[in-house]
Amino acid sequence: MQAFDVMTQDVISVSVDTEVREIAGLLLENRISAVPVVGAQDQVLGIVSEGDLMRRVETGTERRSSWWLANLFSGAQSAGEYVKSHGRKAGEIMTPDPVTIAEDTPLDEVAKLLEKHHIKRVPVVRDGRLVGIVSRANLLHGLAMAGVSKSQPPSSDDRDIRAAIIKELKDNTDVLTDHINVMVSGGEVQLWGLVESKQEKLAVQVAAENINGVVRVENHLGYMPRGGLSGT
């Protein structure tokens, strides 16, 4: 399986001029732990995560570096640390030049990148533009599907089925598709991720069952915690 088969396509992103308070609101409202920062042509410039926000003075959790004694006696922060903790816009506090992948990157390579760079998610780009994001959860769901479908990797028909299920949910339900992973192999569908209620869980299953080419649906959807999501 490749990044295209598991990535979240509706990526919430911000510009370099987006205010920090607005970013915090987006993370809370959408129950996500990071947002890509994109330019005018949707090119990925950076990522702002919960960790970046926690460096700010307003949160009361500004982190000291390992050389904090030197700063204590010099009375100064490095320029980079100062910007990270006091910046008010995405472009000032983001982690710049993040690792990105292409849509056809194999999942085992994605796993190695996440491990190597100690990151939780990686943007997917096409011709330099943001088209999706693969999180650790997306990756695990994809690897789980690949583990039971090694002899039958996803085909173009499977990808059409996946796209049709997601489109049906977007067009005809109020289910948040960015919290759902739809895995398809050989017409068999596995549903992973989180929904708000039993009704939404059933709606996703019904949407999948009604798509041409689907032969079986396994519904592994869970429910969102009241306090929101983090770390995905």
mmCIF file of the C-alpha atoms, coordinates in Angstrom:
data_MODEL
# 
_entry.id   MODEL 
# 
loop_
_atom_site.group_PDB 
_atom_site.id 
_atom_site.type_symbol 
_atom_site.label_atom_id 
_atom_site.label_alt_id 
_atom_site.label_comp_id 
_atom_site.label_asym_id 
_atom_site.label_entity_id 
_atom_site.label_seq_id 
_atom_site.pdbx_PDB_ins_code 
_atom_site.Cartn_x 
_atom_site.Cartn_y 
_atom_site.Cartn_z 
_atom_site.occupancy 
_atom_site.B_iso_or_equiv 
_atom_site.pdbx_formal_charge 
_atom_site.auth_seq_id 
_atom_site.auth_comp_id 
_atom_site.auth_asym_id 
_atom_site.auth_atom_id 
_atom_site.pdbx_PDB_model_num 
ATOM 1   C CA . MET A 1 1   ? 0.000   0.000   0.000  1.00 0.00 ? 1   MET A CA 1 
ATOM 2   C CA . GLN A 1 2   ? 1.071   3.566   -0.657 1.00 0.00 ? 2   GLN A CA 1 
ATOM 3   C CA . ALA A 1 3   ? 0.497   6.947   0.993  1.00 0.00 ? 3   ALA A CA 1 
ATOM 4   C CA . PHE A 1 4   ? -2.395  7.634   -1.385 1.00 0.00 ? 4   PHE A CA 1 
ATOM 5   C CA . ASP A 1 5   ? -4.285  4.628   -0.027 1.00 0.00 ? 5   ASP A CA 1 
ATOM 6   C CA . VAL A 1 6   ? -4.313  5.850   3.576  1.00 0.00 ? 6   VAL A CA 1 
ATOM 7   C CA . MET A 1 7   ? -3.813  9.622   3.555  1.00 0.00 ? 7   MET A CA 1 
ATOM 8   C CA . THR A 1 8   ? -6.349  12.109  4.879  1.00 0.00 ? 8   THR A CA 1 
ATOM 9   C CA . GLN A 1 9   ? -7.265  14.279  1.904  1.00 0.00 ? 9   GLN A CA 1 
ATOM 10  C CA . ASP A 1 10  ? -9.169  17.117  3.579  1.00 0.00 ? 10  ASP A CA 1 
ATOM 11  C CA . VAL A 1 11  ? -6.205  18.741  5.275  1.00 0.00 ? 11  VAL A CA 1 
ATOM 12  C CA . ILE A 1 12  ? -6.818  21.753  7.485  1.00 0.00 ? 12  ILE A CA 1 
ATOM 13  C CA . SER A 1 13  ? -4.000  24.209  6.813  1.00 0.00 ? 13  SER A CA 1 
ATOM 14  C CA . VAL A 1 14  ? -3.021  27.789  7.639  1.00 0.00 ? 14  VAL A CA 1 
ATOM 15  C CA . SER A 1 15  ? -0.967  30.571  6.053  1.00 0.00 ? 15  SER A CA 1 
ATOM 16  C CA . VAL A 1 16  ? 2.202   32.141  7.448  1.00 0.00 ? 16  VAL A CA 1 
ATOM 17  C CA . ASP A 1 17  ? 0.124   35.127  8.609  1.00 0.00 ? 17  ASP A CA 1 
ATOM 18  C CA . THR A 1 18  ? -2.462  33.124  10.570 1.00 0.00 ? 18  THR A CA 1 
ATOM 19  C CA . GLU A 1 19  ? -2.540  34.300  14.187 1.00 0.00 ? 19  GLU A CA 1 
ATOM 20  C CA . VAL A 1 20  ? -1.459  31.902  16.932 1.00 0.00 ? 20  VAL A CA 1 
ATOM 21  C CA . ARG A 1 21  ? -4.779  32.216  18.737 1.00 0.00 ? 21  ARG A CA 1 
ATOM 22  C CA . GLU A 1 22  ? -6.623  31.226  15.549 1.00 0.00 ? 22  GLU A CA 1 
ATOM 23  C CA . ILE A 1 23  ? -4.367  28.192  15.141 1.00 0.00 ? 23  ILE A CA 1 
ATOM 24  C CA . ALA A 1 24  ? -5.058  27.105  18.711 1.00 0.00 ? 24  ALA A CA 1 
ATOM 25  C CA . GLY A 1 25  ? -8.773  27.409  18.001 1.00 0.00 ? 25  GLY A CA 1 
ATOM 26  C CA . LEU A 1 26  ? -8.456  25.279  14.857 1.00 0.00 ? 26  LEU A CA 1 
ATOM 27  C CA . LEU A 1 27  ? -6.638  22.529  16.747 1.00 0.00 ? 27  LEU A CA 1 
ATOM 28  C CA . LEU A 1 28  ? -9.290  22.464  19.452 1.00 0.00 ? 28  LEU A CA 1 
ATOM 29  C CA . GLU A 1 29  ? -12.290 22.758  17.156 1.00 0.00 ? 29  GLU A CA 1 
ATOM 30  C CA . ASN A 1 30  ? -11.110 20.058  14.771 1.00 0.00 ? 30  ASN A CA 1 
ATOM 31  C CA . ARG A 1 31  ? -9.520  17.816  17.413 1.00 0.00 ? 31  ARG A CA 1 
ATOM 32  C CA . ILE A 1 32  ? -6.178  17.657  15.657 1.00 0.00 ? 32  ILE A CA 1 
ATOM 33  C CA . SER A 1 33  ? -2.668  18.101  16.989 1.00 0.00 ? 33  SER A CA 1 
ATOM 34  C CA . ALA A 1 34  ? -0.986  19.989  14.122 1.00 0.00 ? 34  ALA A CA 1 
ATOM 35  C CA . VAL A 1 35  ? -1.638  21.963  10.927 1.00 0.00 ? 35  VAL A CA 1 
ATOM 36  C CA . PRO A 1 36  ? 0.550   22.441  7.835  1.00 0.00 ? 36  PRO A CA 1 
ATOM 37  C CA . VAL A 1 37  ? 1.510   25.989  6.916  1.00 0.00 ? 37  VAL A CA 1 
ATOM 38  C CA . VAL A 1 38  ? 1.116   26.568  3.178  1.00 0.00 ? 38  VAL A CA 1 
ATOM 39  C CA . GLY A 1 39  ? 1.985   29.295  0.701  1.00 0.00 ? 39  GLY A CA 1 
ATOM 40  C CA . ALA A 1 40  ? -0.118  30.923  -2.004 1.00 0.00 ? 40  ALA A CA 1 
ATOM 41  C CA . GLN A 1 41  ? 0.291   27.904  -4.299 1.00 0.00 ? 41  GLN A CA 1 
ATOM 42  C CA . ASP A 1 42  ? -0.416  25.364  -1.537 1.00 0.00 ? 42  ASP A CA 1 
ATOM 43  C CA . GLN A 1 43  ? 3.280   24.564  -1.191 1.00 0.00 ? 43  GLN A CA 1 
ATOM 44  C CA . VAL A 1 44  ? 4.175   23.247  2.274  1.00 0.00 ? 44  VAL A CA 1 
ATOM 45  C CA . LEU A 1 45  ? 6.276   25.777  4.171  1.00 0.00 ? 45  LEU A CA 1 
ATOM 46  C CA . GLY A 1 46  ? 6.102   24.335  7.670  1.00 0.00 ? 46  GLY A CA 1 
ATOM 47  C CA . ILE A 1 47  ? 4.011   22.709  10.377 1.00 0.00 ? 47  ILE A CA 1 
ATOM 48  C CA . VAL A 1 48  ? 2.603   24.142  13.598 1.00 0.00 ? 48  VAL A CA 1 
ATOM 49  C CA . SER A 1 49  ? 1.961   21.537  16.285 1.00 0.00 ? 49  SER A CA 1 
ATOM 50  C CA . GLU A 1 50  ? 0.722   21.569  19.849 1.00 0.00 ? 50  GLU A CA 1 
ATOM 51  C CA . GLY A 1 51  ? 4.386   21.471  20.860 1.00 0.00 ? 51  GLY A CA 1 
ATOM 52  C CA . ASP A 1 52  ? 5.086   24.689  18.990 1.00 0.00 ? 52  ASP A CA 1 
ATOM 53  C CA . LEU A 1 53  ? 2.183   26.407  20.728 1.00 0.00 ? 53  LEU A CA 1 
ATOM 54  C CA . MET A 1 54  ? 3.307   25.157  24.126 1.00 0.00 ? 54  MET A CA 1 
ATOM 55  C CA . ARG A 1 55  ? 6.594   27.026  23.739 1.00 0.00 ? 55  ARG A CA 1 
ATOM 56  C CA . ARG A 1 56  ? 4.770   30.318  23.991 1.00 0.00 ? 56  ARG A CA 1 
ATOM 57  C CA . VAL A 1 57  ? 4.976   32.424  27.125 1.00 0.00 ? 57  VAL A CA 1 
ATOM 58  C CA . GLU A 1 58  ? 1.158   32.772  27.311 1.00 0.00 ? 58  GLU A CA 1 
ATOM 59  C CA . THR A 1 59  ? 0.704   29.067  28.028 1.00 0.00 ? 59  THR A CA 1 
ATOM 60  C CA . GLY A 1 60  ? 2.956   29.200  31.074 1.00 0.00 ? 60  GLY A CA 1 
ATOM 61  C CA . THR A 1 61  ? 4.872   26.189  29.773 1.00 0.00 ? 61  THR A CA 1 
ATOM 62  C CA . GLU A 1 62  ? 7.780   27.848  28.002 1.00 0.00 ? 62  GLU A CA 1 
ATOM 63  C CA . ARG A 1 63  ? 10.534  25.260  27.879 1.00 0.00 ? 63  ARG A CA 1 
ATOM 64  C CA . ARG A 1 64  ? 14.076  25.837  29.060 1.00 0.00 ? 64  ARG A CA 1 
ATOM 65  C CA . SER A 1 65  ? 16.857  24.440  26.941 1.00 0.00 ? 65  SER A CA 1 
ATOM 66  C CA . SER A 1 66  ? 19.614  22.255  28.351 1.00 0.00 ? 66  SER A CA 1 
ATOM 67  C CA . TRP A 1 67  ? 21.798  25.349  28.587 1.00 0.00 ? 67  TRP A CA 1 
ATOM 68  C CA . TRP A 1 68  ? 19.319  27.373  30.625 1.00 0.00 ? 68  TRP A CA 1 
ATOM 69  C CA . LEU A 1 69  ? 21.931  28.298  33.250 1.00 0.00 ? 69  LEU A CA 1 
ATOM 70  C CA . ALA A 1 70  ? 23.891  30.210  30.639 1.00 0.00 ? 70  ALA A CA 1 
ATOM 71  C CA . ASN A 1 71  ? 20.771  32.140  29.706 1.00 0.00 ? 71  ASN A CA 1 
ATOM 72  C CA . LEU A 1 72  ? 19.993  32.782  33.354 1.00 0.00 ? 72  LEU A CA 1 
ATOM 73  C CA . PHE A 1 73  ? 23.300  34.518  33.898 1.00 0.00 ? 73  PHE A CA 1 
ATOM 74  C CA . SER A 1 74  ? 23.409  36.249  30.535 1.00 0.00 ? 74  SER A CA 1 
ATOM 75  C CA . GLY A 1 75  ? 19.808  37.389  30.811 1.00 0.00 ? 75  GLY A CA 1 
ATOM 76  C CA . ALA A 1 76  ? 19.108  36.505  27.182 1.00 0.00 ? 76  ALA A CA 1 
ATOM 77  C CA . GLN A 1 77  ? 17.483  33.887  24.995 1.00 0.00 ? 77  GLN A CA 1 
ATOM 78  C CA . SER A 1 78  ? 18.764  32.821  21.605 1.00 0.00 ? 78  SER A CA 1 
ATOM 79  C CA . ALA A 1 79  ? 17.016  34.585  18.733 1.00 0.00 ? 79  ALA A CA 1 
ATOM 80  C CA . GLY A 1 80  ? 15.377  31.326  17.665 1.00 0.00 ? 80  GLY A CA 1 
ATOM 81  C CA . GLU A 1 81  ? 14.055  30.518  21.141 1.00 0.00 ? 81  GLU A CA 1 
ATOM 82  C CA . TYR A 1 82  ? 12.755  34.065  21.536 1.00 0.00 ? 82  TYR A CA 1 
ATOM 83  C CA . VAL A 1 83  ? 10.810  33.930  18.260 1.00 0.00 ? 83  VAL A CA 1 
ATOM 84  C CA . LYS A 1 84  ? 9.370   30.500  19.099 1.00 0.00 ? 84  LYS A CA 1 
ATOM 85  C CA . SER A 1 85  ? 8.111   31.641  22.488 1.00 0.00 ? 85  SER A CA 1 
ATOM 86  C CA . HIS A 1 86  ? 6.927   35.144  21.557 1.00 0.00 ? 86  HIS A CA 1 
ATOM 87  C CA . GLY A 1 87  ? 5.869   34.885  17.911 1.00 0.00 ? 87  GLY A CA 1 
ATOM 88  C CA . ARG A 1 88  ? 2.257   35.679  17.106 1.00 0.00 ? 88  ARG A CA 1 
ATOM 89  C CA . LYS A 1 89  ? 1.939   34.235  13.602 1.00 0.00 ? 89  LYS A CA 1 
ATOM 90  C CA . ALA A 1 90  ? 2.301   30.780  12.079 1.00 0.00 ? 90  ALA A CA 1 
ATOM 91  C CA . GLY A 1 91  ? 5.354   31.772  10.074 1.00 0.00 ? 91  GLY A CA 1 
ATOM 92  C CA . GLU A 1 92  ? 7.153   32.767  13.266 1.00 0.00 ? 92  GLU A CA 1 
ATOM 93  C CA . ILE A 1 93  ? 6.511   29.687  15.385 1.00 0.00 ? 93  ILE A CA 1 
ATOM 94  C CA . MET A 1 94  ? 6.233   26.912  12.783 1.00 0.00 ? 94  MET A CA 1 
ATOM 95  C CA . THR A 1 95  ? 8.739   24.132  12.283 1.00 0.00 ? 95  THR A CA 1 
ATOM 96  C CA . PRO A 1 96  ? 9.990   25.064  8.784  1.00 0.00 ? 96  PRO A CA 1 
ATOM 97  C CA . ASP A 1 97  ? 10.810  22.844  5.813  1.00 0.00 ? 97  ASP A CA 1 
ATOM 98  C CA . PRO A 1 98  ? 9.090   19.706  7.118  1.00 0.00 ? 98  PRO A CA 1 
ATOM 99  C CA . VAL A 1 99  ? 9.641   16.248  5.692  1.00 0.00 ? 99  VAL A CA 1 
ATOM 100 C CA . THR A 1 100 ? 7.138   15.524  2.903  1.00 0.00 ? 100 THR A CA 1 
ATOM 101 C CA . ILE A 1 101 ? 6.289   12.466  0.828  1.00 0.00 ? 101 ILE A CA 1 
ATOM 102 C CA . ALA A 1 102 ? 4.735   11.689  -2.547 1.00 0.00 ? 102 ALA A CA 1 
ATOM 103 C CA . GLU A 1 103 ? 1.426   9.889   -3.029 1.00 0.00 ? 103 GLU A CA 1 
ATOM 104 C CA . ASP A 1 104 ? 3.180   6.743   -4.228 1.00 0.00 ? 104 ASP A CA 1 
ATOM 105 C CA . THR A 1 105 ? 5.510   6.437   -1.234 1.00 0.00 ? 105 THR A CA 1 
ATOM 106 C CA . PRO A 1 106 ? 5.205   2.881   0.168  1.00 0.00 ? 106 PRO A CA 1 
ATOM 107 C CA . LEU A 1 107 ? 3.904   2.628   3.719  1.00 0.00 ? 107 LEU A CA 1 
ATOM 108 C CA . ASP A 1 108 ? 7.048   0.939   4.998  1.00 0.00 ? 108 ASP A CA 1 
ATOM 109 C CA . GLU A 1 109 ? 9.065   3.952   3.826  1.00 0.00 ? 109 GLU A CA 1 
ATOM 110 C CA . VAL A 1 110 ? 6.572   6.299   5.538  1.00 0.00 ? 110 VAL A CA 1 
ATOM 111 C CA . ALA A 1 111 ? 7.016   4.344   8.766  1.00 0.00 ? 111 ALA A CA 1 
ATOM 112 C CA . LYS A 1 112 ? 10.797  4.667   8.525  1.00 0.00 ? 112 LYS A CA 1 
ATOM 113 C CA . LEU A 1 113 ? 10.545  8.427   7.961  1.00 0.00 ? 113 LEU A CA 1 
ATOM 114 C CA . LEU A 1 114 ? 8.308   8.946   10.990 1.00 0.00 ? 114 LEU A CA 1 
ATOM 115 C CA . GLU A 1 115 ? 10.715  6.934   13.126 1.00 0.00 ? 115 GLU A CA 1 
ATOM 116 C CA . LYS A 1 116 ? 13.881  8.533   11.742 1.00 0.00 ? 116 LYS A CA 1 
ATOM 117 C CA . HIS A 1 117 ? 12.675  12.113  12.174 1.00 0.00 ? 117 HIS A CA 1 
ATOM 118 C CA . HIS A 1 118 ? 10.673  11.509  15.386 1.00 0.00 ? 118 HIS A CA 1 
ATOM 119 C CA . ILE A 1 119 ? 7.517   12.992  13.870 1.00 0.00 ? 119 ILE A CA 1 
ATOM 120 C CA . LYS A 1 120 ? 3.838   12.062  14.165 1.00 0.00 ? 120 LYS A CA 1 
ATOM 121 C CA . ARG A 1 121 ? 2.632   13.012  10.697 1.00 0.00 ? 121 ARG A CA 1 
ATOM 122 C CA . VAL A 1 122 ? 3.957   13.833  7.246  1.00 0.00 ? 122 VAL A CA 1 
ATOM 123 C CA . PRO A 1 123 ? 2.373   15.991  4.509  1.00 0.00 ? 123 PRO A CA 1 
ATOM 124 C CA . VAL A 1 124 ? 1.749   14.422  1.099  1.00 0.00 ? 124 VAL A CA 1 
ATOM 125 C CA . VAL A 1 125 ? 2.570   16.583  -1.929 1.00 0.00 ? 125 VAL A CA 1 
ATOM 126 C CA . ARG A 1 126 ? 1.869   16.396  -5.652 1.00 0.00 ? 126 ARG A CA 1 
ATOM 127 C CA . ASP A 1 127 ? 3.845   18.697  -7.954 1.00 0.00 ? 127 ASP A CA 1 
ATOM 128 C CA . GLY A 1 128 ? 4.933   20.608  -4.867 1.00 0.00 ? 128 GLY A CA 1 
ATOM 129 C CA . ARG A 1 129 ? 1.380   21.162  -3.591 1.00 0.00 ? 129 ARG A CA 1 
ATOM 130 C CA . LEU A 1 130 ? -0.262  19.776  -0.454 1.00 0.00 ? 130 LEU A CA 1 
ATOM 131 C CA . VAL A 1 131 ? -2.791  17.032  -1.286 1.00 0.00 ? 131 VAL A CA 1 
ATOM 132 C CA . GLY A 1 132 ? -2.997  15.063  1.958  1.00 0.00 ? 132 GLY A CA 1 
ATOM 133 C CA . ILE A 1 133 ? -1.396  14.059  5.217  1.00 0.00 ? 133 ILE A CA 1 
ATOM 134 C CA . VAL A 1 134 ? -0.428  10.709  6.706  1.00 0.00 ? 134 VAL A CA 1 
ATOM 135 C CA . SER A 1 135 ? -0.490  10.425  10.497 1.00 0.00 ? 135 SER A CA 1 
ATOM 136 C CA . ARG A 1 136 ? 0.674   7.588   12.680 1.00 0.00 ? 136 ARG A CA 1 
ATOM 137 C CA . ALA A 1 137 ? -2.940  6.450   12.956 1.00 0.00 ? 137 ALA A CA 1 
ATOM 138 C CA . ASN A 1 138 ? -3.351  6.434   9.156  1.00 0.00 ? 138 ASN A CA 1 
ATOM 139 C CA . LEU A 1 139 ? -0.162  4.432   8.866  1.00 0.00 ? 139 LEU A CA 1 
ATOM 140 C CA . LEU A 1 140 ? -1.150  1.842   11.466 1.00 0.00 ? 140 LEU A CA 1 
ATOM 141 C CA . HIS A 1 141 ? -4.545  1.314   9.861  1.00 0.00 ? 141 HIS A CA 1 
ATOM 142 C CA . GLY A 1 142 ? -2.927  0.878   6.466  1.00 0.00 ? 142 GLY A CA 1 
ATOM 143 C CA . LEU A 1 143 ? -0.367  -1.583  7.771  1.00 0.00 ? 143 LEU A CA 1 
ATOM 144 C CA . ALA A 1 144 ? -3.138  -3.536  9.480  1.00 0.00 ? 144 ALA A CA 1 
ATOM 145 C CA . MET A 1 145 ? -5.008  -3.820  6.186  1.00 0.00 ? 145 MET A CA 1 
ATOM 146 C CA . ALA A 1 146 ? -1.826  -4.711  4.311  1.00 0.00 ? 146 ALA A CA 1 
ATOM 147 C CA . GLY A 1 147 ? -1.112  -7.428  6.850  1.00 0.00 ? 147 GLY A CA 1 
ATOM 148 C CA . VAL A 1 148 ? -4.316  -9.288  5.998  1.00 0.00 ? 148 VAL A CA 1 
ATOM 149 C CA . SER A 1 149 ? -4.224  -8.524  2.263  1.00 0.00 ? 149 SER A CA 1 
ATOM 150 C CA . LYS A 1 150 ? -0.615  -9.173  1.249  1.00 0.00 ? 150 LYS A CA 1 
ATOM 151 C CA . SER A 1 151 ? -1.619  -11.258 -1.743 1.00 0.00 ? 151 SER A CA 1 
ATOM 152 C CA . GLN A 1 152 ? -3.966  -8.599  -3.120 1.00 0.00 ? 152 GLN A CA 1 
ATOM 153 C CA . PRO A 1 153 ? -2.655  -5.027  -2.959 1.00 0.00 ? 153 PRO A CA 1 
ATOM 154 C CA . PRO A 1 154 ? -5.079  -2.161  -3.626 1.00 0.00 ? 154 PRO A CA 1 
ATOM 155 C CA . SER A 1 155 ? -6.090  -1.779  -7.275 1.00 0.00 ? 155 SER A CA 1 
ATOM 156 C CA . SER A 1 156 ? -7.384  1.225   -9.183 1.00 0.00 ? 156 SER A CA 1 
ATOM 157 C CA . ASP A 1 157 ? -10.889 -0.120  -8.504 1.00 0.00 ? 157 ASP A CA 1 
ATOM 158 C CA . ASP A 1 158 ? -10.157 -0.183  -4.761 1.00 0.00 ? 158 ASP A CA 1 
ATOM 159 C CA . ARG A 1 159 ? -9.000  3.418   -4.905 1.00 0.00 ? 159 ARG A CA 1 
ATOM 160 C CA . ASP A 1 160 ? -12.145 4.394   -6.789 1.00 0.00 ? 160 ASP A CA 1 
ATOM 161 C CA . ILE A 1 161 ? -14.219 2.682   -4.090 1.00 0.00 ? 161 ILE A CA 1 
ATOM 162 C CA . ARG A 1 162 ? -12.337 4.540   -1.346 1.00 0.00 ? 162 ARG A CA 1 
ATOM 163 C CA . ALA A 1 163 ? -12.841 7.867   -3.116 1.00 0.00 ? 163 ALA A CA 1 
ATOM 164 C CA . ALA A 1 164 ? -16.548 7.119   -3.638 1.00 0.00 ? 164 ALA A CA 1 
ATOM 165 C CA . ILE A 1 165 ? -17.108 6.298   0.041  1.00 0.00 ? 165 ILE A CA 1 
ATOM 166 C CA . ILE A 1 166 ? -15.394 9.486   1.177  1.00 0.00 ? 166 ILE A CA 1 
ATOM 167 C CA . LYS A 1 167 ? -17.335 11.548  -1.364 1.00 0.00 ? 167 LYS A CA 1 
ATOM 168 C CA . GLU A 1 168 ? -20.626 10.030  -0.238 1.00 0.00 ? 168 GLU A CA 1 
ATOM 169 C CA . LEU A 1 169 ? -19.862 10.928  3.365  1.00 0.00 ? 169 LEU A CA 1 
ATOM 170 C CA . LYS A 1 170 ? -18.886 14.493  2.456  1.00 0.00 ? 170 LYS A CA 1 
ATOM 171 C CA . ASP A 1 171 ? -21.853 15.104  0.181  1.00 0.00 ? 171 ASP A CA 1 
ATOM 172 C CA . ASN A 1 172 ? -24.627 13.467  2.159  1.00 0.00 ? 172 ASN A CA 1 
ATOM 173 C CA . THR A 1 173 ? -23.649 13.312  5.848  1.00 0.00 ? 173 THR A CA 1 
ATOM 174 C CA . ASP A 1 174 ? -22.191 15.595  8.486  1.00 0.00 ? 174 ASP A CA 1 
ATOM 175 C CA . VAL A 1 175 ? -19.534 13.059  9.513  1.00 0.00 ? 175 VAL A CA 1 
ATOM 176 C CA . LEU A 1 176 ? -16.047 14.561  9.836  1.00 0.00 ? 176 LEU A CA 1 
ATOM 177 C CA . THR A 1 177 ? -14.111 12.562  7.251  1.00 0.00 ? 177 THR A CA 1 
ATOM 178 C CA . ASP A 1 178 ? -10.728 13.870  8.407  1.00 0.00 ? 178 ASP A CA 1 
ATOM 179 C CA . HIS A 1 179 ? -11.084 11.623  11.477 1.00 0.00 ? 179 HIS A CA 1 
ATOM 180 C CA . ILE A 1 180 ? -11.886 8.514   9.453  1.00 0.00 ? 180 ILE A CA 1 
ATOM 181 C CA . ASN A 1 181 ? -9.657  6.074   7.598  1.00 0.00 ? 181 ASN A CA 1 
ATOM 182 C CA . VAL A 1 182 ? -11.222 4.086   4.772  1.00 0.00 ? 182 VAL A CA 1 
ATOM 183 C CA . MET A 1 183 ? -9.071  1.115   3.751  1.00 0.00 ? 183 MET A CA 1 
ATOM 184 C CA . VAL A 1 184 ? -10.010 -0.924  0.656  1.00 0.00 ? 184 VAL A CA 1 
ATOM 185 C CA . SER A 1 185 ? -8.380  -4.058  -0.756 1.00 0.00 ? 185 SER A CA 1 
ATOM 186 C CA . GLY A 1 186 ? -10.037 -6.472  -3.164 1.00 0.00 ? 186 GLY A CA 1 
ATOM 187 C CA . GLY A 1 187 ? -13.375 -4.756  -2.574 1.00 0.00 ? 187 GLY A CA 1 
ATOM 188 C CA . GLU A 1 188 ? -13.128 -5.430  1.152  1.00 0.00 ? 188 GLU A CA 1 
ATOM 189 C CA . VAL A 1 189 ? -13.476 -2.264  3.246  1.00 0.00 ? 189 VAL A CA 1 
ATOM 190 C CA . GLN A 1 190 ? -12.105 -1.604  6.704  1.00 0.00 ? 190 GLN A CA 1 
ATOM 191 C CA . LEU A 1 191 ? -13.314 1.494   8.540  1.00 0.00 ? 191 LEU A CA 1 
ATOM 192 C CA . TRP A 1 192 ? -10.999 2.979   11.154 1.00 0.00 ? 192 TRP A CA 1 
ATOM 193 C CA . GLY A 1 193 ? -10.918 6.206   13.122 1.00 0.00 ? 193 GLY A CA 1 
ATOM 194 C CA . LEU A 1 194 ? -13.302 8.078   15.372 1.00 0.00 ? 194 LEU A CA 1 
ATOM 195 C CA . VAL A 1 195 ? -16.868 9.365   15.100 1.00 0.00 ? 195 VAL A CA 1 
ATOM 196 C CA . GLU A 1 196 ? -19.175 11.311  17.390 1.00 0.00 ? 196 GLU A CA 1 
ATOM 197 C CA . SER A 1 197 ? -21.974 8.796   17.900 1.00 0.00 ? 197 SER A CA 1 
ATOM 198 C CA . LYS A 1 198 ? -23.465 5.387   17.132 1.00 0.00 ? 198 LYS A CA 1 
ATOM 199 C CA . GLN A 1 199 ? -25.552 7.029   14.424 1.00 0.00 ? 199 GLN A CA 1 
ATOM 200 C CA . GLU A 1 200 ? -22.443 8.355   12.694 1.00 0.00 ? 200 GLU A CA 1 
ATOM 201 C CA . LYS A 1 201 ? -20.753 4.961   12.977 1.00 0.00 ? 201 LYS A CA 1 
ATOM 202 C CA . LEU A 1 202 ? -23.739 3.329   11.298 1.00 0.00 ? 202 LEU A CA 1 
ATOM 203 C CA . ALA A 1 203 ? -23.928 6.078   8.659  1.00 0.00 ? 203 ALA A CA 1 
ATOM 204 C CA . VAL A 1 204 ? -20.329 5.434   7.612  1.00 0.00 ? 204 VAL A CA 1 
ATOM 205 C CA . GLN A 1 205 ? -21.001 1.707   7.338  1.00 0.00 ? 205 GLN A CA 1 
ATOM 206 C CA . VAL A 1 206 ? -24.165 2.229   5.284  1.00 0.00 ? 206 VAL A CA 1 
ATOM 207 C CA . ALA A 1 207 ? -22.310 4.613   2.958  1.00 0.00 ? 207 ALA A CA 1 
ATOM 208 C CA . ALA A 1 208 ? -19.616 2.001   2.399  1.00 0.00 ? 208 ALA A CA 1 
ATOM 209 C CA . GLU A 1 209 ? -22.083 -0.849  1.865  1.00 0.00 ? 209 GLU A CA 1 
ATOM 210 C CA . ASN A 1 210 ? -23.949 1.113   -0.814 1.00 0.00 ? 210 ASN A CA 1 
ATOM 211 C CA . ILE A 1 211 ? -20.911 1.724   -3.032 1.00 0.00 ? 211 ILE A CA 1 
ATOM 212 C CA . ASN A 1 212 ? -20.623 -0.476  -6.116 1.00 0.00 ? 212 ASN A CA 1 
ATOM 213 C CA . GLY A 1 213 ? -17.804 -2.982  -5.882 1.00 0.00 ? 213 GLY A CA 1 
ATOM 214 C CA . VAL A 1 214 ? -17.828 -3.334  -2.094 1.00 0.00 ? 214 VAL A CA 1 
ATOM 215 C CA . VAL A 1 215 ? -18.009 -6.995  -1.096 1.00 0.00 ? 215 VAL A CA 1 
ATOM 216 C CA . ARG A 1 216 ? -17.588 -6.710  2.667  1.00 0.00 ? 216 ARG A CA 1 
ATOM 217 C CA . VAL A 1 217 ? -17.312 -4.016  5.348  1.00 0.00 ? 217 VAL A CA 1 
ATOM 218 C CA . GLU A 1 218 ? -15.483 -4.289  8.665  1.00 0.00 ? 218 GLU A CA 1 
ATOM 219 C CA . ASN A 1 219 ? -16.408 -1.420  10.968 1.00 0.00 ? 219 ASN A CA 1 
ATOM 220 C CA . HIS A 1 220 ? -13.672 -0.668  13.515 1.00 0.00 ? 220 HIS A CA 1 
ATOM 221 C CA . LEU A 1 221 ? -14.769 2.914   14.185 1.00 0.00 ? 221 LEU A CA 1 
ATOM 222 C CA . GLY A 1 222 ? -14.540 4.154   17.749 1.00 0.00 ? 222 GLY A CA 1 
ATOM 223 C CA . TYR A 1 223 ? -15.935 7.210   19.517 1.00 0.00 ? 223 TYR A CA 1 
ATOM 224 C CA . MET A 1 224 ? -14.277 10.554  20.091 1.00 0.00 ? 224 MET A CA 1 
ATOM 225 C CA . PRO A 1 225 ? -13.364 11.349  23.699 1.00 0.00 ? 225 PRO A CA 1 
ATOM 226 C CA . ARG A 1 226 ? -15.157 14.321  25.156 1.00 0.00 ? 226 ARG A CA 1 
ATOM 227 C CA . GLY A 1 227 ? -11.883 16.089  25.776 1.00 0.00 ? 227 GLY A CA 1 
ATOM 228 C CA . GLY A 1 228 ? -10.881 15.930  22.115 1.00 0.00 ? 228 GLY A CA 1 
ATOM 229 C CA . LEU A 1 229 ? -7.968  14.306  20.339 1.00 0.00 ? 229 LEU A CA 1 
ATOM 230 C CA . SER A 1 230 ? -4.228  14.735  20.636 1.00 0.00 ? 230 SER A CA 1 
ATOM 231 C CA . GLY A 1 231 ? -1.054  13.078  19.478 1.00 0.00 ? 231 GLY A CA 1 
ATOM 232 C CA . THR A 1 232 ? -2.396  11.698  16.179 1.00 0.00 ? 232 THR A CA 1 
# 
